[in-house]
mmCIF file of C-alpha atoms and ligand atoms in Angstrom:
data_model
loop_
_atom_site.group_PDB
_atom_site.id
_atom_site.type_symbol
_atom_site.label_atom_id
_atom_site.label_comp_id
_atom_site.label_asym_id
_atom_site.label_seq_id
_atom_site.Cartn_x
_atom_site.Cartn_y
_atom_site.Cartn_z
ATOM 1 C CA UNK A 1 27.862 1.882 15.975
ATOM 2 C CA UNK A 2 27.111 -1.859 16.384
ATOM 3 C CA UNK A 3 29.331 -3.779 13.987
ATOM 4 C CA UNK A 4 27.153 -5.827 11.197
ATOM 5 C CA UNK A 5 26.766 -9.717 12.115
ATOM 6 C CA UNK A 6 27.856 -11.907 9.157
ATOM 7 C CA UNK A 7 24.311 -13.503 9.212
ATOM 8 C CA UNK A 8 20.802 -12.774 10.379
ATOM 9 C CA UNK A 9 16.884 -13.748 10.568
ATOM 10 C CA UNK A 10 14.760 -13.489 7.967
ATOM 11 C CA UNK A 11 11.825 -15.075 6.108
ATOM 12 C CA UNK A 12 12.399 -16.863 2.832
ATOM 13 C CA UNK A 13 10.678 -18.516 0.512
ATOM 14 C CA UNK A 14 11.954 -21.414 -2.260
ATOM 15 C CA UNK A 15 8.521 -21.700 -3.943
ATOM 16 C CA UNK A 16 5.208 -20.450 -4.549
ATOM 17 C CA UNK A 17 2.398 -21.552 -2.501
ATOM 18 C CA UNK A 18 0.157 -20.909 1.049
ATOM 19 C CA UNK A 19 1.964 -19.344 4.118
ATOM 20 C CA UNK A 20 3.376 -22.694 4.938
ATOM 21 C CA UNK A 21 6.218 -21.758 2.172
ATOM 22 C CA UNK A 22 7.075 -19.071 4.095
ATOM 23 C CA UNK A 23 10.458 -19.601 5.945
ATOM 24 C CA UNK A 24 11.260 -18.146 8.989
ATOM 25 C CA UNK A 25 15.381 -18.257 9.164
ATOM 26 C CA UNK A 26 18.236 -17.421 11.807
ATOM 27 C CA UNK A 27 21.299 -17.902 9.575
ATOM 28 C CA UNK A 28 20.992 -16.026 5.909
ATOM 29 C CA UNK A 29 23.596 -13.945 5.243
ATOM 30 C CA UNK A 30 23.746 -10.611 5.629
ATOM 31 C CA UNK A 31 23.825 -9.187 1.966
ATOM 32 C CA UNK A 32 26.431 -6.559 1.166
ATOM 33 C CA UNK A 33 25.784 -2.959 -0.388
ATOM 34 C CA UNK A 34 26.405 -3.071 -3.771
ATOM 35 C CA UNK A 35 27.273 0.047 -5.947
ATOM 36 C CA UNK A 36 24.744 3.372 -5.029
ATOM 37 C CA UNK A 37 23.320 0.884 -2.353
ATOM 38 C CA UNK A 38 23.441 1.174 1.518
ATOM 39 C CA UNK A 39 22.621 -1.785 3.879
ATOM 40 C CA UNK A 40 19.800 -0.640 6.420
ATOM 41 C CA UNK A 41 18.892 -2.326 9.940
ATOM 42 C CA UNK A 42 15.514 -2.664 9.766
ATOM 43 C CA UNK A 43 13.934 -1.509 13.165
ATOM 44 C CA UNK A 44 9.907 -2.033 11.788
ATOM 45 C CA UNK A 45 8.550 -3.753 8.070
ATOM 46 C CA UNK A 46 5.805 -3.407 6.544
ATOM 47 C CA UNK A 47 3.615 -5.557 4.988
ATOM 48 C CA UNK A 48 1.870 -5.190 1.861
ATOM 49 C CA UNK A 49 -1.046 -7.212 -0.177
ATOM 50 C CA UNK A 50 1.790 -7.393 -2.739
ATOM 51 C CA UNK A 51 3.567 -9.739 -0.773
ATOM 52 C CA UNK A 52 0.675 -12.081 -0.786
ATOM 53 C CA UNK A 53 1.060 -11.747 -4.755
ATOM 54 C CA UNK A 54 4.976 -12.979 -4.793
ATOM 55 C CA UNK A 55 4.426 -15.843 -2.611
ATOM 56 C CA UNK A 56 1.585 -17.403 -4.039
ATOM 57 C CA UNK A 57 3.087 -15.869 -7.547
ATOM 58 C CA UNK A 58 0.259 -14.225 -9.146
ATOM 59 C CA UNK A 59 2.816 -12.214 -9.717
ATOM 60 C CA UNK A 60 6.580 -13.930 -10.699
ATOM 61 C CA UNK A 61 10.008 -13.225 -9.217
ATOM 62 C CA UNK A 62 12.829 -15.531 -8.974
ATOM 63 C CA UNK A 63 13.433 -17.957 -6.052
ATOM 64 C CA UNK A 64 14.750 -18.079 -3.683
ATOM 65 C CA UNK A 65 13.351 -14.573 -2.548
ATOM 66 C CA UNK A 66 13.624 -13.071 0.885
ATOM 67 C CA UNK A 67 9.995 -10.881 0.763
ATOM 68 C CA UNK A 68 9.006 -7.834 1.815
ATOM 69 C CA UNK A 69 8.738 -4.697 -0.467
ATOM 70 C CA UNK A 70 9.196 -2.035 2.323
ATOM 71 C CA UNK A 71 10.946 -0.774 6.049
ATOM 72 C CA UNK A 72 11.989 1.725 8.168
ATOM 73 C CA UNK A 73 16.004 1.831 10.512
ATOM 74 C CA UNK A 74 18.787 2.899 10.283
ATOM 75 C CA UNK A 75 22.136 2.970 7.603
ATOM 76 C CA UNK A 76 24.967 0.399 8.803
ATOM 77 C CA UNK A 77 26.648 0.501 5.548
ATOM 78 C CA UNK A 78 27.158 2.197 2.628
ATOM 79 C CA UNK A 79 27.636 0.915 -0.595
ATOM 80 C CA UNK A 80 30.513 2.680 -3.612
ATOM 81 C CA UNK A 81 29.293 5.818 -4.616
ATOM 82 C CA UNK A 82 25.949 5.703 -2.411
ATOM 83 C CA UNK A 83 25.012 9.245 -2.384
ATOM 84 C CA UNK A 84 26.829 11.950 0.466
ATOM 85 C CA UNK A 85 23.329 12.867 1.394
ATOM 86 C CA UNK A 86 23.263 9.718 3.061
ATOM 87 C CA UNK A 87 25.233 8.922 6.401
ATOM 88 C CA UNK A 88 25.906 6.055 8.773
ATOM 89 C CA UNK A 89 23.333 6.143 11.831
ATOM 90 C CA UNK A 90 20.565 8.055 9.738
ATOM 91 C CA UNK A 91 16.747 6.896 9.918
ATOM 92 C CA UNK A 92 15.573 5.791 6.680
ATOM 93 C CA UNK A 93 12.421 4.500 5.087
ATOM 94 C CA UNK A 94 12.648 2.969 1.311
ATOM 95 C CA UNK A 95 10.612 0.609 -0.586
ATOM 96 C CA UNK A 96 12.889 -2.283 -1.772
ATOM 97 C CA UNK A 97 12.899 -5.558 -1.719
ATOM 98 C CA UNK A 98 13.655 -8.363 0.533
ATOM 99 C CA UNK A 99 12.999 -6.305 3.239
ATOM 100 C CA UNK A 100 11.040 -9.767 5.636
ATOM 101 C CA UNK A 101 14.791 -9.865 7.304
ATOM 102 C CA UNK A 102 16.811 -8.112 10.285
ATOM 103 C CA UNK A 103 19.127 -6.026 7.463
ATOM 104 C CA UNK A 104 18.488 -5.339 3.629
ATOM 105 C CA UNK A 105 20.021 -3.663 0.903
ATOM 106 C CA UNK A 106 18.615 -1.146 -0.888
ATOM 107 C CA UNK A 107 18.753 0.904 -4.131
ATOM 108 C CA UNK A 108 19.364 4.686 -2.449
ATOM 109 C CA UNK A 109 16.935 5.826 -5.346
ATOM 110 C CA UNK A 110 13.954 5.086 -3.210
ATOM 111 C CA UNK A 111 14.876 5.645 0.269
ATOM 112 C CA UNK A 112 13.889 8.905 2.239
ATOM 113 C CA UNK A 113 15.355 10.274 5.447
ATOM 114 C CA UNK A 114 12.566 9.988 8.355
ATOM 115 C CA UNK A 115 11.947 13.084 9.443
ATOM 116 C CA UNK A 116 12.710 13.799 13.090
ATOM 117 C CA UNK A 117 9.207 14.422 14.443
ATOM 118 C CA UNK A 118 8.192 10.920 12.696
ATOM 119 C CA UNK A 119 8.741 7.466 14.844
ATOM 120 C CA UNK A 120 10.328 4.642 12.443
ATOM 121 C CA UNK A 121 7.522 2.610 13.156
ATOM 122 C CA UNK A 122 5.396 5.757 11.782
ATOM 123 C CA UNK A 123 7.334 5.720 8.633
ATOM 124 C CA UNK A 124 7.203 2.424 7.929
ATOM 125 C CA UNK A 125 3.443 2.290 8.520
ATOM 126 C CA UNK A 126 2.976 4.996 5.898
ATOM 127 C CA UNK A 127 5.665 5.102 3.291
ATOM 128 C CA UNK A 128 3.752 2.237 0.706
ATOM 129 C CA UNK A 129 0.536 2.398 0.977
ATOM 130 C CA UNK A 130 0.573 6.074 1.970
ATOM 131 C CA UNK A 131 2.766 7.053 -1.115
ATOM 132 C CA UNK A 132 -0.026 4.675 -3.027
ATOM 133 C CA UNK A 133 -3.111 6.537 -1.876
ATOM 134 C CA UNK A 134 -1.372 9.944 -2.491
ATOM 135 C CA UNK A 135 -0.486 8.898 -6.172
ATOM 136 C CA UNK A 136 -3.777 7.979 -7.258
ATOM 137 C CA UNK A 137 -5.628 11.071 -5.629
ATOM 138 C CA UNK A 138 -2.918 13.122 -7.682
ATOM 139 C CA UNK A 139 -2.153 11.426 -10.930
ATOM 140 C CA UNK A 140 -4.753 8.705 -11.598
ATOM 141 C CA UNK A 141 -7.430 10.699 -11.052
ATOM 142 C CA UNK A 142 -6.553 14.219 -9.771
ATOM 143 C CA UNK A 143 -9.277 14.905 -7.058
ATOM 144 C CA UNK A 144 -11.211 17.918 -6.915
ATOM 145 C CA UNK A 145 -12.963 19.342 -3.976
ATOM 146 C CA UNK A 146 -16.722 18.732 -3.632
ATOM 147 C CA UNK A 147 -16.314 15.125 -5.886
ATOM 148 C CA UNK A 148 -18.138 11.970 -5.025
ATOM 149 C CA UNK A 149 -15.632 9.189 -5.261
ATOM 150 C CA UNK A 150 -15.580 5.146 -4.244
ATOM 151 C CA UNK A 151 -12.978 3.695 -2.392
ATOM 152 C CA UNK A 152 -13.289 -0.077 -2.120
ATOM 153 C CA UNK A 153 -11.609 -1.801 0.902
ATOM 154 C CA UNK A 154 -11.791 1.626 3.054
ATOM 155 C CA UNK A 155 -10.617 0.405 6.219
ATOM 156 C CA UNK A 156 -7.677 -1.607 4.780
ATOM 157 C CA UNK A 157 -4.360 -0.272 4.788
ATOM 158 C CA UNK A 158 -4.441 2.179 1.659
ATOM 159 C CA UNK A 159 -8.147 2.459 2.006
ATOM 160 C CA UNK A 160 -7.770 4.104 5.141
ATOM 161 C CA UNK A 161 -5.010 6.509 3.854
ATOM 162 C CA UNK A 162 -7.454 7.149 0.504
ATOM 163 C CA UNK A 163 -10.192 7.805 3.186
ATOM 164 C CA UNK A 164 -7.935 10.501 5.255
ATOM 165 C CA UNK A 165 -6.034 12.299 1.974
ATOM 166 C CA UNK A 166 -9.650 12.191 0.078
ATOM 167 C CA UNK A 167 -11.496 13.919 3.231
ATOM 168 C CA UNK A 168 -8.510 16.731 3.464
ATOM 169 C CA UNK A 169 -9.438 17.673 -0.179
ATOM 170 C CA UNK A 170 -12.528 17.824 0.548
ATOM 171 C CA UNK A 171 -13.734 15.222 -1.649
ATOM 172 C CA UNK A 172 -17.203 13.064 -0.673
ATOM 173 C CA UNK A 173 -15.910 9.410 -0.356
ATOM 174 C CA UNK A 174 -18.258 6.668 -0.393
ATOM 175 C CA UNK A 175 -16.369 3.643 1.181
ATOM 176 C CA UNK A 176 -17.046 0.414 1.005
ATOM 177 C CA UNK A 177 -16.007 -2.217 3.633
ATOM 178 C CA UNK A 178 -17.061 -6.191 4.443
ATOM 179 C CA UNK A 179 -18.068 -5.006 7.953
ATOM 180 C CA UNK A 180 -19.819 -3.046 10.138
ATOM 181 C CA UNK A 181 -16.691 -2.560 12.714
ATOM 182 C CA UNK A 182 -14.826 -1.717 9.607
ATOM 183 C CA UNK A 183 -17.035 0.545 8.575
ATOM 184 C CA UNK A 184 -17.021 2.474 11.918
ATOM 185 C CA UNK A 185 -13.576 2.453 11.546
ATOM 186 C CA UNK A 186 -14.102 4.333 7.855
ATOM 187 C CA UNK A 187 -16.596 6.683 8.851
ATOM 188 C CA UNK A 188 -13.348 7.885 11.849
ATOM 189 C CA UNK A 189 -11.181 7.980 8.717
ATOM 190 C CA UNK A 190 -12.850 10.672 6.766
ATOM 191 C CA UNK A 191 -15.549 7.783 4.475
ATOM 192 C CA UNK A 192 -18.653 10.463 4.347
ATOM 193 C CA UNK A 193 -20.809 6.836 3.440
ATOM 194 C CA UNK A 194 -20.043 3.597 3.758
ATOM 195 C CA UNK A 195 -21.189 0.580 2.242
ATOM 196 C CA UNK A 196 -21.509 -2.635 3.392
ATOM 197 C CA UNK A 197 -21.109 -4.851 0.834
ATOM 198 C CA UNK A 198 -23.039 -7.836 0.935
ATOM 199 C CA UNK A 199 -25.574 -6.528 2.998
ATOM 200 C CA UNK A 200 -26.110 -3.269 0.663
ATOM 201 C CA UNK A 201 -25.998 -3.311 -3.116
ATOM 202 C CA UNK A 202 -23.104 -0.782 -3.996
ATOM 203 C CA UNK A 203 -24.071 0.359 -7.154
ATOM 204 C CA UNK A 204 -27.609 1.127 -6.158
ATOM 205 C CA UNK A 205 -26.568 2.755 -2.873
ATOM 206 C CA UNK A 206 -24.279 4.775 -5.104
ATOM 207 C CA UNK A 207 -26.789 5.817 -7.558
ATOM 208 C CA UNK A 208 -29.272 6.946 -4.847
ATOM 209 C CA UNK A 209 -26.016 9.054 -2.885
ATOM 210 C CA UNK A 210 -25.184 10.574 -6.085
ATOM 211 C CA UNK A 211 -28.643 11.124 -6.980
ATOM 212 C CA UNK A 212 -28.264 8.900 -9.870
ATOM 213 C CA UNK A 213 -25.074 10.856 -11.130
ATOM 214 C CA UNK A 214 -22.432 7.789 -9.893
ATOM 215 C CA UNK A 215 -19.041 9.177 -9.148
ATOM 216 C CA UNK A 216 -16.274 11.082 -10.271
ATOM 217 C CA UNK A 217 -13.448 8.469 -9.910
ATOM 218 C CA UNK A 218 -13.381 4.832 -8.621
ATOM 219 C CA UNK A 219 -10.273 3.565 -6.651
ATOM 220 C CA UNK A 220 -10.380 -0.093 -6.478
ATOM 221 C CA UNK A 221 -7.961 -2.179 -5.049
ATOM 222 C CA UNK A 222 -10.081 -5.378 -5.110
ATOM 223 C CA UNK A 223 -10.520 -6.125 -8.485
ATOM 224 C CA UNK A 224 -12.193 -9.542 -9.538
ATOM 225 C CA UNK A 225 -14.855 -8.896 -7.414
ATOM 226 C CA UNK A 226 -15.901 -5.152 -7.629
ATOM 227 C CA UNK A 227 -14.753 -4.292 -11.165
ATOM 228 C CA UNK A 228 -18.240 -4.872 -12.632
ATOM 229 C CA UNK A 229 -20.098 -2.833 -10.142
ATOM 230 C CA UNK A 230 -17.176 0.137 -10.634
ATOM 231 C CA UNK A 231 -18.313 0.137 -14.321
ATOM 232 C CA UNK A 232 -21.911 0.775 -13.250
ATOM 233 C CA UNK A 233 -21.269 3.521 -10.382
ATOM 234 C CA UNK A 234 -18.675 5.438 -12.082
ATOM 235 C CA UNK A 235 -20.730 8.798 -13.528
ATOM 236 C CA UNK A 236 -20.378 9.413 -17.650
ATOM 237 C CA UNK A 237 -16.662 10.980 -18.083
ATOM 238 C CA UNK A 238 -15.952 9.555 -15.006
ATOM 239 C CA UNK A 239 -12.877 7.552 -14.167
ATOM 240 C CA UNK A 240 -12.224 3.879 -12.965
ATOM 241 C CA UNK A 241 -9.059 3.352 -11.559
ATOM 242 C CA UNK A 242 -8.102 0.158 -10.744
ATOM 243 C CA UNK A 243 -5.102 -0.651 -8.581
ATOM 244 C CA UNK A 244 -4.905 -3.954 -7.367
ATOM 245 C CA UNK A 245 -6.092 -7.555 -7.008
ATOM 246 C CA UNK A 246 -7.041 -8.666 -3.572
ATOM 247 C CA UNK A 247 -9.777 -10.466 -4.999
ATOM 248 C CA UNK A 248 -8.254 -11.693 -7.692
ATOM 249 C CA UNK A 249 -7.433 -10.125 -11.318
ATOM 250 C CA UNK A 250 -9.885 -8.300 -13.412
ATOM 251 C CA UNK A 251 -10.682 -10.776 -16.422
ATOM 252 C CA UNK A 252 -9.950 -9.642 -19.538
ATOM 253 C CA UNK A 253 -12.246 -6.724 -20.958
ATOM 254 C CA UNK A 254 -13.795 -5.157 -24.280
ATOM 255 C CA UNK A 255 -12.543 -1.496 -23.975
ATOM 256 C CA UNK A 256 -15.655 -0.972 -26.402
ATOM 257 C CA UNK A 257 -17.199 -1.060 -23.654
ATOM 258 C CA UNK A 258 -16.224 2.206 -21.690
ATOM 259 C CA UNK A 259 -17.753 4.238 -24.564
ATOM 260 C CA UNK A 260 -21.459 3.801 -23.319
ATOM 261 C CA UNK A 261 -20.172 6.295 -21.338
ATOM 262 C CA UNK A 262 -17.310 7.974 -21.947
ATOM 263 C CA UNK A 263 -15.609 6.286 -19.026
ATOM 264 C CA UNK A 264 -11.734 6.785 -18.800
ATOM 265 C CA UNK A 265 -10.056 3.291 -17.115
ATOM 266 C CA UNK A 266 -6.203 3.337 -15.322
ATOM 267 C CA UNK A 267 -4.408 0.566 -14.131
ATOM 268 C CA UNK A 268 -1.293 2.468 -12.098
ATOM 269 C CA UNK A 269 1.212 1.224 -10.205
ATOM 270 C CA UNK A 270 3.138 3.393 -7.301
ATOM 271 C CA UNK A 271 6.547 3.116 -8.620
ATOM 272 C CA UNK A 272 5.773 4.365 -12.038
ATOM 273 C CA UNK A 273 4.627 7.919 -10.128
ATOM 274 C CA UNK A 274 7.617 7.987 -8.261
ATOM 275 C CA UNK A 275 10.252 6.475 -11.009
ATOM 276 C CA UNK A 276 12.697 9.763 -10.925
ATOM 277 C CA UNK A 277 14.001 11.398 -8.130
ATOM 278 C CA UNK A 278 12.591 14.401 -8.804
ATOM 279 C CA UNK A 279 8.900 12.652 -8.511
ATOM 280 C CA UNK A 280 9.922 10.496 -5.468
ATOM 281 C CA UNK A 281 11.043 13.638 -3.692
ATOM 282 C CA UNK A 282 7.884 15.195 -4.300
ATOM 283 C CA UNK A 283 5.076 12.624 -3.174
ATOM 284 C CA UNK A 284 7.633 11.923 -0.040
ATOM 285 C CA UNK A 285 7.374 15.130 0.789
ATOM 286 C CA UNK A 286 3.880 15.498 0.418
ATOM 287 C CA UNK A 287 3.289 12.381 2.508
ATOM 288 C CA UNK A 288 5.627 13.527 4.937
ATOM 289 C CA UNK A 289 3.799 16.880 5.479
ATOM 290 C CA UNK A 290 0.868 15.174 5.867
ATOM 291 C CA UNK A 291 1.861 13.282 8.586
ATOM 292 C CA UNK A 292 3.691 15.959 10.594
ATOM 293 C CA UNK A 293 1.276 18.747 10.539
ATOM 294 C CA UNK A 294 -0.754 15.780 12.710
ATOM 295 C CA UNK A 295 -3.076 15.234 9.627
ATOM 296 C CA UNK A 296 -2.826 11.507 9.744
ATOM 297 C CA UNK A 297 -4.052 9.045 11.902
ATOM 298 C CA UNK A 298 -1.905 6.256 11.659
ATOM 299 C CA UNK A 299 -3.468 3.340 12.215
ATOM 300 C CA UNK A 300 -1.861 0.164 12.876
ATOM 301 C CA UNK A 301 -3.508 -3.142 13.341
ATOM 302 C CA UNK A 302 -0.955 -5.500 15.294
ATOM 303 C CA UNK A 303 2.827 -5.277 15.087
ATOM 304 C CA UNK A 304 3.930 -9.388 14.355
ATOM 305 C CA UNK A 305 7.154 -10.477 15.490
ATOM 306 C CA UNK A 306 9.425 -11.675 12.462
ATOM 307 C CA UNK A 307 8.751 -15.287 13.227
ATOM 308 C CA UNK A 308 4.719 -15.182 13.146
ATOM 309 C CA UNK A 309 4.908 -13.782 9.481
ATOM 310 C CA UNK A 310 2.305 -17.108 8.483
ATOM 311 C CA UNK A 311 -0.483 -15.545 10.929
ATOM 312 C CA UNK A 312 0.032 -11.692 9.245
ATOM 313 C CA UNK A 313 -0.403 -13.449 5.885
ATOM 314 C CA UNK A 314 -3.166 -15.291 7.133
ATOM 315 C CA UNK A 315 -4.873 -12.582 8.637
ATOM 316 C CA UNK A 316 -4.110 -10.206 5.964
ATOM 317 C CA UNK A 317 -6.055 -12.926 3.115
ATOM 318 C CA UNK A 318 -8.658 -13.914 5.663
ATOM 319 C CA UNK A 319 -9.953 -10.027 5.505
ATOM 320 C CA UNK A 320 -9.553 -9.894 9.252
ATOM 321 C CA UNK A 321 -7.220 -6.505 9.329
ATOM 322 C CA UNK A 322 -7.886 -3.015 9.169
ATOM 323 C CA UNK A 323 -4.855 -0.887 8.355
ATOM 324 C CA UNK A 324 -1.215 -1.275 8.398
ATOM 325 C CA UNK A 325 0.307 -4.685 9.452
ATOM 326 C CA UNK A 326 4.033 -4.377 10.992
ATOM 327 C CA UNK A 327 6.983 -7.227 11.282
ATOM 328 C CA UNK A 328 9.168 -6.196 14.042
ATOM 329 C CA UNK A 329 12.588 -8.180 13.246
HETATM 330 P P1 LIG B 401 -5.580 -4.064 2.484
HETATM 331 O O1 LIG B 401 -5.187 -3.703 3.861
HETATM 332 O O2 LIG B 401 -6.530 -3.167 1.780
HETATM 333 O O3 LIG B 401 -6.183 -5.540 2.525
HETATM 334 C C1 LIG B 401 -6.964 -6.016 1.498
HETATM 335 C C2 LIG B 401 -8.472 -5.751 1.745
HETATM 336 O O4 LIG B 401 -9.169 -6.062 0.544
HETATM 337 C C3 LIG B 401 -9.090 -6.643 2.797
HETATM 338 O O5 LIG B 401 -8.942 -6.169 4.108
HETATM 339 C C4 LIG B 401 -10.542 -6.671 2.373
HETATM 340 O O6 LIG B 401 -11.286 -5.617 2.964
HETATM 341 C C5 LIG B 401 -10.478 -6.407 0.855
HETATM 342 N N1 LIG B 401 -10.893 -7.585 0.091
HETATM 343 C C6 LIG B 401 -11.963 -7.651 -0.731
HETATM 344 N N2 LIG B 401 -12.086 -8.863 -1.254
HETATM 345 C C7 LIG B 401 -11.085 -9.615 -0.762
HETATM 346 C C8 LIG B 401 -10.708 -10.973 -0.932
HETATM 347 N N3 LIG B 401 -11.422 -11.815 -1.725
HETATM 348 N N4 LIG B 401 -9.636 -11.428 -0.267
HETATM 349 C C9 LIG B 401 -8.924 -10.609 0.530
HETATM 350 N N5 LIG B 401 -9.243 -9.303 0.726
HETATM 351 C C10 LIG B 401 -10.323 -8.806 0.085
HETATM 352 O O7 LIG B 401 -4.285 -4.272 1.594
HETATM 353 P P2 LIG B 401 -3.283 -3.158 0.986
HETATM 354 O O8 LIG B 401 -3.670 -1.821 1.448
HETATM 355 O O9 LIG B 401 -1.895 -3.628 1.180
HETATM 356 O O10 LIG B 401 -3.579 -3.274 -0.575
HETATM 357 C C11 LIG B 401 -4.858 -2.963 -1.095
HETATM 358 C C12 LIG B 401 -4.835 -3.180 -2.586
HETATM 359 O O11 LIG B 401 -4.037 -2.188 -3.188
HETATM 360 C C13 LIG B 401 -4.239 -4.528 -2.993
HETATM 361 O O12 LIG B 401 -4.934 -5.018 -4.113
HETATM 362 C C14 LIG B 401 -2.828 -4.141 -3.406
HETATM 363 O O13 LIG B 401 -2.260 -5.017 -4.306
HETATM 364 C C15 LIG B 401 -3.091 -2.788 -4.030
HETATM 365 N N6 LIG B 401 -1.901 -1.941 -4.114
HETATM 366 C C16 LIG B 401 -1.479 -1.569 -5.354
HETATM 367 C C17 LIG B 401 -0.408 -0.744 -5.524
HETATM 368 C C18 LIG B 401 -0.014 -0.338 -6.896
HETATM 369 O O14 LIG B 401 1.068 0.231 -7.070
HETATM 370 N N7 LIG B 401 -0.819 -0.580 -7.914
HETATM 371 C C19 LIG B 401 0.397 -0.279 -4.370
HETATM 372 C C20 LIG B 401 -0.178 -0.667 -3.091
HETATM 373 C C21 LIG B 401 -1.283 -1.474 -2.984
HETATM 374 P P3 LIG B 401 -12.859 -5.867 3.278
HETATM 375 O O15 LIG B 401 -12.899 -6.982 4.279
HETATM 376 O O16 LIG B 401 -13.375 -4.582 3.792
HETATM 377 O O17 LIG B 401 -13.455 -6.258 1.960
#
């Protein structure tokens, strides 16, 4: 095995702000396992709308931060007392942080072996926002077969996995997307309808699919934008759950309001689901399964080299991807 450089490239950012804050570096040091850590080489990152969150600080960490909340290589180092069940050369996957960099350290709590059958690049492209979409199908809102439900952003990167895991239930998921390429791109994933939005009104198409029922669940990672409408389509009893803020936040809201009709209302986050072993083990291996029975289609919009982080940002806020965006270090 290679030995581990003292230093490295990585992207780093000193402040909040646009994508011009975003550092691209050749000479941060490597950081060193600490105890129940291991040190991974990253072979493929992924990037997440969270990231967009740190660095413009919607939502707060300290600075200087190296970003990135998730990759896939393979264990250089490990750290006192990082569990026997992990071993120098094995493939990994783990949601961390600081993971925007050629090696990072992370807590062995949330890292999975890849299994064999599964590429690194695979993994990496599925572990978040797959683990996400699995999550809210089976503890937000547990899905049941036959169930109308709205997935807003359905061609992003969990909207497509929501699409795939909702159609394999065999629940009836109306999608909704800013396009109609994107929409095509639903409809491939498993959407049953798709929506339009801005060309279509959501809530009325809703209403007329449903035949004025609305739907069992929402799952809406927009926020701002859609949270209104989700109010309106969701069916009496039914649930909103809302998971994100790609919009912007939902303002603040009179929970008076839910009772015109009996509506329930989540706001989850993934690591909450997977906070003990036992549950991180679990929706892994779900995920996992999925993937290697050849139930998911992967899909992967460009793979950016470390240094053009700025245009994946860019693209990713600009609304121009569908699916997973990579950083290859
Ligand atoms: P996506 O790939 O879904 O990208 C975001 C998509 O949101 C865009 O492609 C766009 O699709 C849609 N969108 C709608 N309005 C806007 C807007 N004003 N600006 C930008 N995009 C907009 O990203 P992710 O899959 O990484 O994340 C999706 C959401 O899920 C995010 O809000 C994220 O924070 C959340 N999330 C939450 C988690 C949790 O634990 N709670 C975990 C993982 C993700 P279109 O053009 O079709 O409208």
């Amino acid at each position: 095995m290679a030995t581990v450089p003292g230093t490295m490239r990585g992207v780093l950012i000193e402040s909040t702000g646009g994508t011009e804050v975003l550092q691209y570096k050749t000479d941060i040091p490597v950081p060193e396992p600490k105890e129940g850590e291991i040190l991974v080489k990253n072979y493929c990152i992924g990037i997440n709308y969270i990231d967009i969150y740190f660095r413009t600080g919607l939502y707060p960490s300290p600075k200087p931060e190296i970003l990135g909340r998730e990759a896939a290589g393979h264990i250089v180092a490990l750290g006192p007392n990082a569990p026997t069940s992990f071993r120098l050369g094995d493939r990994v996957v783990y949601l961390g942080a600081g993971t925007y960099a050629e090696y990072s350290t992370t807590s062995a709590a949330k890292t999975a072996l890849i299994p064999s059958s599964v590429s690194s690049s695979d993994a990496a492209a599925s572990f978040l926002q797959g683990l996400t979409a699995l999550t809210l199908v089976r503890e937000a809102y547990p899905v049941k077969p036959g169930e109308f439900i709205l997935v807003h952003a359905a061609a992003g990167g969990t909207g497509l996995w929501l699409c795939q895991i909702l159609k394999s239930i065999g629940a009836r998921t109306i999608g909704t997307v800013s396009t109609e390429a994107k929409a095509e791109l639903a409809r491939r994933n498993g959407a049953e309808f798709v929506v339009v939005y801005g060309r279509e009104d959501v809530v009325e198409r809703v209403k007329e699919i449903t035949q004025g029922e609305g739907v069992a669940a929402v799952f809406d990672g927009v926020g701002k934008d859609t949270f209104e409408g989700d109010l309106e389509a969701v069916s009496r009893k039914g649930t909103v759950v809302t998971f994100g803020n790609a919009s912007g936040p939902v303002p603040p809201f009179t929970i008076s309001r839910l009772s015109a009709k009996n509506v329930k209302l989540a706001r989850p986050m993934l690591y909450n689901y997977i906070y003990t072993r036992g549950e991180f083990d679990h929706h892994t291996n779900e995920l996992f399964r999925f993937i290697v029975e050849g139930k998911a289609n992967i899909h992967v919009h460009e793979i950016y080299p470390l240094q053009d982080v700025a245009r994946a940002h860019t693209d990713l806020e600009g609304r121009k991807t569908t699916g997973k965006l990579l950083l290859k270090p």
